[in-house]
Coordinates of N, CA, C and O in Angstrom, one line a residue:
M1 N -0.5 -6.9 -0.2 CA -1.5 -7.7 0.5 C -1.1 -7.8 2.0 O -2.0 -7.6 2.8
T2 N 0.2 -7.9 2.3 CA 0.6 -8.0 3.7 C 0.3 -6.7 4.4 O -0.1 -6.6 5.5
L3 N 0.7 -5.6 3.7 CA 0.4 -4.2 4.3 C -1.0 -4.0 4.6 O -1.4 -3.5 5.7
R4 N -1.9 -4.4 3.7 CA -3.3 -4.2 3.9 C -3.8 -5.0 5.1 O -4.6 -4.6 5.9
L5 N -3.3 -6.3 5.3 CA -3.7 -7.1 6.4 C -3.2 -6.4 7.7 O -4.0 -6.3 8.7
L6 N -2.0 -5.9 7.7 CA -1.5 -5.2 8.9 C -2.3 -4.0 9.3 O -2.6 -3.7 10.4
L7 N -2.7 -3.2 8.3 CA -3.5 -2.0 8.5 C -4.9 -2.4 9.0 O -5.5 -1.8 9.9
F8 N -5.5 -3.5 8.4 CA -6.8 -4.0 8.9 C -6.7 -4.4 10.4 O -7.6 -4.1 11.2
K9 N -5.6 -5.1 10.7 CA -5.4 -5.5 12.1 C -5.3 -4.3 13.0 O -5.8 -4.3 14.1
A10 N -4.5 -3.3 12.6 CA -4.4 -2.1 13.4 C -5.7 -1.4 13.6 O -6.0 -0.9 14.7
E11 N -6.5 -1.4 12.5 CA -7.9 -0.7 12.6 C -8.8 -1.5 13.6 O -9.5 -0.9 14.4
T12 N -8.9 -2.8 13.4 CA -9.8 -3.6 14.2 C -9.4 -3.8 15.6 O -10.2 -4.1 16.5
H13 N -8.1 -3.5 15.9 CA -7.6 -3.6 17.3 C -7.4 -2.2 17.9 O -6.7 -2.1 18.9
A14 N -8.0 -1.2 17.3 CA -7.9 0.2 17.8 C -6.5 0.7 18.1 O -6.3 1.3 19.1
A15 N -5.6 0.5 17.1 CA -4.3 1.0 17.3 C -4.3 2.5 17.4 O -5.1 3.2 16.7
R16 N -3.5 3.0 18.3 CA -3.4 4.5 18.5 C -2.5 5.2 17.5 O -2.8 6.3 17.1
E17 N -1.5 4.4 17.0 CA -0.6 5.0 16.1 C 0.1 3.8 15.3 O 0.4 2.8 15.9
I18 N 0.4 4.0 14.0 CA 1.1 3.0 13.3 C 2.4 3.8 12.8 O 2.3 4.8 12.2
R19 N 3.5 3.1 13.0 CA 4.8 3.7 12.5 C 5.5 2.8 11.6 O 5.3 1.6 11.7
L20 N 6.2 3.4 10.6 CA 7.0 2.6 9.7 C 8.2 3.3 9.3 O 8.3 4.6 9.5
I21 N 9.2 2.6 8.7 CA 10.4 3.3 8.1 C 10.4 2.9 6.7 O 10.5 1.7 6.3
A22 N 10.2 3.8 5.8 CA 10.0 3.6 4.3 C 11.3 4.1 3.6 O 11.8 5.1 3.9
P23 N 11.6 3.4 2.5 CA 12.6 3.9 1.6 C 12.1 5.3 1.1 O 10.9 5.4 0.8
A24 N 13.0 6.2 0.9 CA 12.6 7.6 0.5 C 11.8 7.6 -0.8 O 10.8 8.4 -0.9
Q25 N 12.1 6.7 -1.7 CA 11.3 6.7 -3.0 C 9.9 6.2 -2.9 O 9.1 6.3 -3.8
L26 N 9.5 5.6 -1.7 CA 8.2 5.1 -1.5 C 7.3 5.9 -0.6 O 6.2 5.5 -0.3
T27 N 7.8 7.1 -0.2 CA 7.0 7.9 0.8 C 5.7 8.3 0.1 O 4.7 8.5 0.8
G28 N 5.7 8.6 -1.2 CA 4.4 9.0 -1.8 C 3.4 7.9 -1.7 O 2.2 8.2 -1.5
F29 N 3.8 6.6 -1.9 CA 2.8 5.5 -1.7 C 2.2 5.5 -0.3 O 1.0 5.4 -0.2
F30 N 3.0 5.6 0.7 CA 2.5 5.6 2.0 C 1.7 6.8 2.4 O 0.8 6.8 3.2
A31 N 2.1 8.0 1.8 CA 1.4 9.2 2.0 C -0.1 9.1 1.5 O -1.0 9.6 2.1
R32 N -0.3 8.3 0.4 CA -1.6 8.1 -0.1 C -2.5 7.3 0.8 O -3.7 7.4 0.8
L33 N -1.8 6.6 1.7 CA -2.6 5.8 2.7 C -2.8 6.6 4.0 O -3.4 6.2 4.9
G34 N -2.2 7.8 4.0 CA -2.4 8.7 5.2 C -1.2 8.9 6.1 O -1.2 9.6 7.0
F35 N -0.1 8.2 5.8 CA 1.1 8.3 6.6 C 1.7 9.7 6.4 O 1.7 10.2 5.3
R36 N 2.3 10.2 7.4 CA 3.0 11.5 7.4 C 4.5 11.3 7.8 O 4.8 10.4 8.6
P37 N 5.4 12.1 7.2 CA 6.8 12.0 7.7 C 6.9 12.3 9.1 O 6.2 13.1 9.7
M38 N 7.9 11.6 9.8 CA 8.2 11.8 11.2 C 9.7 12.0 11.3 O 10.4 11.0 11.2
G39 N 10.1 13.2 11.5 CA 11.6 13.4 11.6 C 12.3 13.5 10.3 O 11.6 13.7 9.2
E40 N 13.6 13.3 10.3 CA 14.4 13.5 9.1 C 14.7 12.1 8.5 O 14.8 11.1 9.2
Q41 N 15.0 12.1 7.2 CA 15.5 10.9 6.5 C 16.9 10.6 7.0 O 17.7 11.5 7.3
V42 N 17.2 9.3 7.2 CA 18.5 8.9 7.6 C 18.9 7.7 6.7 O 18.2 6.7 6.6
G43 N 19.9 7.9 5.9 CA 20.4 6.8 5.0 C 19.4 6.4 4.0 O 19.3 5.3 3.6
G44 N 18.6 7.4 3.5 CA 17.6 7.1 2.4 C 16.3 6.5 3.0 O 15.5 6.1 2.2
M45 N 16.2 6.4 4.3 CA 15.0 5.9 4.9 C 14.2 7.0 5.6 O 14.9 7.8 6.3
Q46 N 12.9 7.0 5.5 CA 12.1 8.0 6.1 C 11.2 7.4 7.1 O 10.3 6.6 6.8
P47 N 11.3 7.8 8.4 CA 10.3 7.4 9.4 C 9.0 8.0 9.1 O 8.9 9.2 8.7
M48 N 7.9 7.3 9.2 CA 6.5 7.8 9.0 C 5.6 7.3 10.0 O 5.9 6.3 10.7
F49 N 4.4 8.0 10.2 CA 3.4 7.6 11.1 C 2.0 7.9 10.6 O 1.8 8.7 9.7
L50 N 1.1 7.2 11.2 CA -0.3 7.4 10.9 C -1.1 7.2 12.2 O -0.9 6.2 12.9
M51 N -1.8 8.2 12.6 CA -2.6 8.1 13.8 C -3.8 7.2 13.6 O -4.4 7.1 12.5
G52 N -4.1 6.4 14.6 CA -5.1 5.4 14.5 C -6.5 6.0 14.2 O -7.2 5.4 13.4
E53 N -6.8 7.1 14.7 CA -8.1 7.7 14.3 C -8.2 8.2 12.9 O -9.3 8.4 12.3
D54 N -7.0 8.3 12.2 CA -7.0 8.7 10.8 C -7.0 7.5 9.8 O -7.1 7.7 8.6
L55 N -6.9 6.3 10.4 CA -6.8 5.1 9.6 C -8.2 4.7 9.1 O -9.1 4.6 10.0
C56 N -8.4 4.6 7.8 CA -9.7 4.2 7.3 C -9.5 3.5 6.0 O -9.1 4.1 5.0
L57 N -9.7 2.2 6.0 CA -9.5 1.4 4.8 C -10.8 1.6 3.9 O -11.9 1.8 4.4
D58 N -10.6 1.4 2.6 CA -11.7 1.6 1.7 C -12.8 0.5 1.8 O -13.8 0.7 1.1
T59 N -12.6 -0.5 2.6 CA -13.6 -1.5 2.7 C -14.4 -1.4 4.0 O -15.2 -2.3 4.3
C60 N -14.1 -0.4 4.8 CA -14.8 -0.3 6.1 C -16.3 0.0 5.9 O -16.7 0.9 5.2
K61 N -17.1 -0.8 6.4 CA -18.6 -0.7 6.2 C -19.3 0.1 7.3 O -20.2 0.8 7.0
S62 N -18.9 -0.1 8.5 CA -19.6 0.6 9.6 C -18.8 1.9 10.1 O -19.2 2.5 11.0
C63 N -17.8 2.2 9.3 CA -17.0 3.4 9.7 C -17.8 4.7 9.5 O -18.4 4.8 8.4
S64 N -17.7 5.6 10.4 CA -18.4 6.8 10.3 C -17.5 8.0 9.8 O -17.9 9.1 9.6
K65 N -16.2 7.6 9.5 CA -15.3 8.6 9.1 C -15.6 9.0 7.6 O -16.1 8.1 6.9
N66 N -15.3 10.2 7.2 CA -15.5 10.6 5.8 C -14.1 10.7 5.1 O -13.6 11.7 4.8
C67 N -13.5 9.5 4.9 CA -12.2 9.4 4.3 C -12.2 9.7 2.8 O -13.2 9.3 2.2
P68 N -11.1 10.2 2.2 CA -11.1 10.5 0.8 C -11.2 9.2 0.0 O -11.7 9.1 -1.1
N69 N -10.7 8.1 0.6 CA -10.7 6.8 -0.2 C -11.9 5.9 0.1 O -12.0 4.8 -0.4
R70 N -12.9 6.4 0.9 CA -14.1 5.7 1.2 C -15.0 5.5 0.0 O -15.2 6.4 -0.7
Q71 N -15.4 4.2 -0.1 CA -16.3 3.9 -1.2 C -17.7 3.7 -0.7 O -17.8 3.0 0.3
P72 N -18.8 4.2 -1.3 CA -20.1 4.0 -0.7 C -20.6 2.5 -0.9 O -20.2 1.8 -1.6

């Protein structure tokens, strides 16, 4: 729930880029949201990023992007 709120805020405030550091075993979860690895893993943690223009939540109503998770 908290992650979704942060992504919603990033989208509504036109964030250019969202960065995070994820445990290596959770990179698949963040990849499904569009995050990509950034650099090398350090101590089992993977830096990741998502460009603002690639961010599209499944509840966006006026979004013109054709995201794979978009629902009509």
